[in-house]
Amino acid sequence: LARRWSKGEKIIADKLGTHPSVIWPSRYFDENGNPIKRSLYK
């Protein structure tokens, strides 16, 4: 995925048996490792 799409990220991660943040860490954590607040579904 080229841009954020929470539902799509979750679908892909579920199929791979992991959490989306494992696949796309920069979308979930900032450069200091702090979680980025965002809703899962819009």
mmCIF file of N, CA and C in Angstrom:
data_model
loop_
_atom_site.group_PDB
_atom_site.id
_atom_site.type_symbol
_atom_site.label_atom_id
_atom_site.label_comp_id
_atom_site.label_asym_id
_atom_site.label_seq_id
_atom_site.Cartn_x
_atom_site.Cartn_y
_atom_site.Cartn_z
ATOM 1 N N LEU A 1 0.834 -1.179 0.000
ATOM 2 C CA LEU A 1 0.000 0.000 0.000
ATOM 3 C C LEU A 1 0.878 1.241 0.000
ATOM 4 N N ALA A 2 0.584 2.146 -0.885
ATOM 5 C CA ALA A 2 1.379 3.364 -0.996
ATOM 6 C C ALA A 2 0.978 4.421 0.022
ATOM 7 N N ARG A 3 -0.277 4.409 0.447
ATOM 8 C CA ARG A 3 -0.730 5.365 1.455
ATOM 9 C C ARG A 3 -1.552 4.640 2.501
ATOM 10 N N ARG A 4 -1.831 5.324 3.588
ATOM 11 C CA ARG A 4 -2.557 4.695 4.694
ATOM 12 C C ARG A 4 -3.967 4.301 4.282
ATOM 13 N N TRP A 5 -4.314 3.081 4.616
ATOM 14 C CA TRP A 5 -5.671 2.587 4.436
ATOM 15 C C TRP A 5 -5.870 1.552 5.535
ATOM 16 N N SER A 6 -6.363 2.020 6.672
ATOM 17 C CA SER A 6 -6.434 1.205 7.887
ATOM 18 C C SER A 6 -7.107 -0.135 7.668
ATOM 19 N N LYS A 7 -8.236 -0.130 6.990
ATOM 20 C CA LYS A 7 -8.974 -1.376 6.783
ATOM 21 C C LYS A 7 -8.149 -2.351 5.936
ATOM 22 N N GLY A 8 -7.537 -1.850 4.888
ATOM 23 C CA GLY A 8 -6.705 -2.694 4.031
ATOM 24 C C GLY A 8 -5.487 -3.235 4.757
ATOM 25 N N GLU A 9 -4.869 -2.381 5.571
ATOM 26 C CA GLU A 9 -3.714 -2.817 6.356
ATOM 27 C C GLU A 9 -4.105 -3.945 7.299
ATOM 28 N N LYS A 10 -5.264 -3.806 7.940
ATOM 29 C CA LYS A 10 -5.732 -4.831 8.872
ATOM 30 C C LYS A 10 -6.032 -6.133 8.140
ATOM 31 N N ILE A 11 -6.664 -6.065 6.989
ATOM 32 C CA ILE A 11 -6.988 -7.269 6.208
ATOM 33 C C ILE A 11 -5.707 -8.017 5.840
ATOM 34 N N ILE A 12 -4.722 -7.294 5.329
ATOM 35 C CA ILE A 12 -3.458 -7.920 4.930
ATOM 36 C C ILE A 12 -2.742 -8.517 6.135
ATOM 37 N N ALA A 13 -2.658 -7.757 7.214
ATOM 38 C CA ALA A 13 -1.971 -8.242 8.417
ATOM 39 C C ALA A 13 -2.668 -9.469 8.996
ATOM 40 N N ASP A 14 -4.003 -9.464 9.013
ATOM 41 C CA ASP A 14 -4.740 -10.625 9.521
ATOM 42 C C ASP A 14 -4.431 -11.871 8.701
ATOM 43 N N LYS A 15 -4.365 -11.726 7.391
ATOM 44 C CA LYS A 15 -4.053 -12.872 6.525
ATOM 45 C C LYS A 15 -2.640 -13.396 6.772
ATOM 46 N N LEU A 16 -1.741 -12.489 7.157
ATOM 47 C CA LEU A 16 -0.360 -12.884 7.442
ATOM 48 C C LEU A 16 -0.161 -13.294 8.898
ATOM 49 N N GLY A 17 -1.212 -13.148 9.698
ATOM 50 C CA GLY A 17 -1.145 -13.550 11.102
ATOM 51 C C GLY A 17 -0.322 -12.620 11.975
ATOM 52 N N THR A 18 -0.346 -11.337 11.668
ATOM 53 C CA THR A 18 0.428 -10.369 12.439
ATOM 54 C C THR A 18 -0.359 -9.073 12.587
ATOM 55 N N HIS A 19 0.242 -8.084 13.214
ATOM 56 C CA HIS A 19 -0.385 -6.774 13.383
ATOM 57 C C HIS A 19 0.140 -5.835 12.295
ATOM 58 N N PRO A 20 -0.682 -4.920 11.801
ATOM 59 C CA PRO A 20 -0.217 -3.992 10.764
ATOM 60 C C PRO A 20 1.049 -3.219 11.139
ATOM 61 N N SER A 21 1.244 -2.930 12.416
ATOM 62 C CA SER A 21 2.435 -2.170 12.828
ATOM 63 C C SER A 21 3.730 -2.945 12.606
ATOM 64 N N VAL A 22 3.643 -4.257 12.498
ATOM 65 C CA VAL A 22 4.829 -5.070 12.214
ATOM 66 C C VAL A 22 5.226 -4.901 10.746
ATOM 67 N N ILE A 23 4.236 -4.782 9.875
ATOM 68 C CA ILE A 23 4.478 -4.651 8.435
ATOM 69 C C ILE A 23 4.824 -3.212 8.065
ATOM 70 N N TRP A 24 4.108 -2.255 8.649
ATOM 71 C CA TRP A 24 4.285 -0.829 8.350
ATOM 72 C C TRP A 24 4.582 -0.052 9.630
ATOM 73 N N PRO A 25 5.739 -0.245 10.253
ATOM 74 C CA PRO A 25 6.015 0.417 11.533
ATOM 75 C C PRO A 25 6.003 1.943 11.447
ATOM 76 N N SER A 26 6.416 2.515 10.329
ATOM 77 C CA SER A 26 6.456 3.981 10.220
ATOM 78 C C SER A 26 5.065 4.600 10.201
ATOM 79 N N ARG A 27 4.046 3.804 9.959
ATOM 80 C CA ARG A 27 2.671 4.305 9.973
ATOM 81 C C ARG A 27 2.072 4.261 11.370
ATOM 82 N N TYR A 28 2.735 3.571 12.277
ATOM 83 C CA TYR A 28 2.205 3.389 13.630
ATOM 84 C C TYR A 28 3.086 3.999 14.707
ATOM 85 N N PHE A 29 4.366 4.215 14.407
ATOM 86 C CA PHE A 29 5.304 4.766 15.381
ATOM 87 C C PHE A 29 6.097 5.905 14.754
ATOM 88 N N ASP A 30 6.337 6.975 15.536
ATOM 89 C CA ASP A 30 7.146 8.080 15.034
ATOM 90 C C ASP A 30 8.631 7.730 15.135
ATOM 91 N N GLU A 31 9.477 8.685 14.771
ATOM 92 C CA GLU A 31 10.924 8.433 14.756
ATOM 93 C C GLU A 31 11.505 8.150 16.134
ATOM 94 N N ASN A 32 10.759 8.502 17.197
ATOM 95 C CA ASN A 32 11.205 8.221 18.565
ATOM 96 C C ASN A 32 10.622 6.929 19.123
ATOM 97 N N GLY A 33 9.838 6.229 18.318
ATOM 98 C CA GLY A 33 9.234 4.979 18.765
ATOM 99 C C GLY A 33 7.932 5.147 19.514
ATOM 100 N N ASN A 34 7.414 6.381 19.536
ATOM 101 C CA ASN A 34 6.139 6.644 20.201
ATOM 102 C C ASN A 34 4.981 6.319 19.265
ATOM 103 N N PRO A 35 3.910 5.737 19.790
ATOM 104 C CA PRO A 35 2.763 5.413 18.945
ATOM 105 C C PRO A 35 2.140 6.670 18.340
ATOM 106 N N ILE A 36 1.744 6.567 17.081
ATOM 107 C CA ILE A 36 1.033 7.638 16.395
ATOM 108 C C ILE A 36 -0.450 7.374 16.588
ATOM 109 N N LYS A 37 -1.173 8.354 17.128
ATOM 110 C CA LYS A 37 -2.607 8.173 17.354
ATOM 111 C C LYS A 37 -3.353 8.310 16.036
ATOM 112 N N ARG A 38 -4.176 7.308 15.738
ATOM 113 C CA ARG A 38 -5.042 7.337 14.566
ATOM 114 C C ARG A 38 -6.116 6.290 14.751
ATOM 115 N N SER A 39 -7.236 6.488 14.099
ATOM 116 C CA SER A 39 -8.320 5.517 14.231
ATOM 117 C C SER A 39 -8.070 4.349 13.284
ATOM 118 N N LEU A 40 -8.551 3.184 13.663
ATOM 119 C CA LEU A 40 -8.357 2.002 12.833
ATOM 120 C C LEU A 40 -9.244 2.050 11.598
ATOM 121 N N TYR A 41 -10.463 2.495 11.778
ATOM 122 C CA TYR A 41 -11.396 2.603 10.652
ATOM 123 C C TYR A 41 -11.916 4.016 10.559
ATOM 124 N N LYS A 42 -12.032 4.502 9.353
ATOM 125 C CA LYS A 42 -12.587 5.841 9.140
ATOM 126 C C LYS A 42 -13.894 5.745 8.409
#
